[in-house]
CSV table of C-alpha atoms in Angstrom, one decimal:
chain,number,residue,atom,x,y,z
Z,1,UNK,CA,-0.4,-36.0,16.9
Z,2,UNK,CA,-0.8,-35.7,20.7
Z,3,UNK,CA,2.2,-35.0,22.5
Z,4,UNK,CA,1.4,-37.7,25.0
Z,5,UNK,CA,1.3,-40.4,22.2
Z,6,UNK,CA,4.7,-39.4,20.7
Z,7,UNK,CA,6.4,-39.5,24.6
Z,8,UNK,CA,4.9,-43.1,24.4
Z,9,UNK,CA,6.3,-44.3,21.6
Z,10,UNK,CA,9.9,-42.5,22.1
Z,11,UNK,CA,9.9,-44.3,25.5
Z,12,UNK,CA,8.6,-47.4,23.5
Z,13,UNK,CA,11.7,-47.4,21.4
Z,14,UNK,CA,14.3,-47.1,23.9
Z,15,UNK,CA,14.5,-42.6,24.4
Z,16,UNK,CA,15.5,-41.1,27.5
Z,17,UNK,CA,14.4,-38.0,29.0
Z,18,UNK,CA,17.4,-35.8,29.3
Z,19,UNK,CA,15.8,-32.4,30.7
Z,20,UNK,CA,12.8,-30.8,30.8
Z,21,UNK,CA,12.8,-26.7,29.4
Z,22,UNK,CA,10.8,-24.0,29.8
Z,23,UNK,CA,9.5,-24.5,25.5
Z,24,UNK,CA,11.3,-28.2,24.8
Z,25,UNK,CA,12.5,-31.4,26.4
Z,26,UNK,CA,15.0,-32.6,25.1
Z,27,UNK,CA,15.6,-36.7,24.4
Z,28,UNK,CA,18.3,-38.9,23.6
Z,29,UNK,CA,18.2,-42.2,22.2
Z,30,UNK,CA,20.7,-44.1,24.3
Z,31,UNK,CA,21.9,-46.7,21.8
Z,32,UNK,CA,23.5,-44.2,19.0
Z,33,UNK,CA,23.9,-41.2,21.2
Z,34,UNK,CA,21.6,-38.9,19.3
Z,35,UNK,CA,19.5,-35.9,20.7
Z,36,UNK,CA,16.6,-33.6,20.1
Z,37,UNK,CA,14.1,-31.5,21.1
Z,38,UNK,CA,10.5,-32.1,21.6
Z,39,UNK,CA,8.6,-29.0,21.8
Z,40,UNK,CA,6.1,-28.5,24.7
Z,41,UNK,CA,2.7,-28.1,22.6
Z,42,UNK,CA,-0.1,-30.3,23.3
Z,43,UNK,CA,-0.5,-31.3,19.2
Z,44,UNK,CA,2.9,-31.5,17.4
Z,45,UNK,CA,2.3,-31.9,13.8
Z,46,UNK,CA,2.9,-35.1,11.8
Z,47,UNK,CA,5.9,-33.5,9.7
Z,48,UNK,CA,7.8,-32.5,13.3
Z,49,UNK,CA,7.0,-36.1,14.9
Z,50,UNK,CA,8.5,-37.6,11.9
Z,51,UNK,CA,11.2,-35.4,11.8
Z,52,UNK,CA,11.9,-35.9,16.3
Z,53,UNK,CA,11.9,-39.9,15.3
Z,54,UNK,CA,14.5,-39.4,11.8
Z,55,UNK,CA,16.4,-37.0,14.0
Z,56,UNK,CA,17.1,-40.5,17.0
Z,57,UNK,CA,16.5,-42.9,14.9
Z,58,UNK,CA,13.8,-44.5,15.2
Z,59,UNK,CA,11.2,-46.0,13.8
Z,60,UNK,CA,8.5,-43.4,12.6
Z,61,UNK,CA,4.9,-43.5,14.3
């Protein structure tokens, strides 16, 4: 999955940009507090997406 469609569809459901590092970004999902970190690669694999949206959860992609 392209890294630009997963930022769409964490924005989609409500995630907030926290802070932008040097290898991740980390988001937080507002409504129950939860965090994580999105790594900086242009392709993120389906298994990591799923786990990013199961880790503020959200719906999955």
């Amino acid at each position: 999955m392209k890294r630009s469609k997963l930022i769409q569809h964490l924005t989609k459901n409500g995630c907030v940009l926290l802070r932008e590092g040097s290898r991740h970004a980390i988001w937080k999902n507002p409504s129950n507090g939860e965090l994580t970190a999105v790594p900086r690669h242009s392709e993120i694999k389906d298994l990591m997406a799923h786990k990013i949206c199961k880790d503020l959860k959200i719906q999955l992609p």
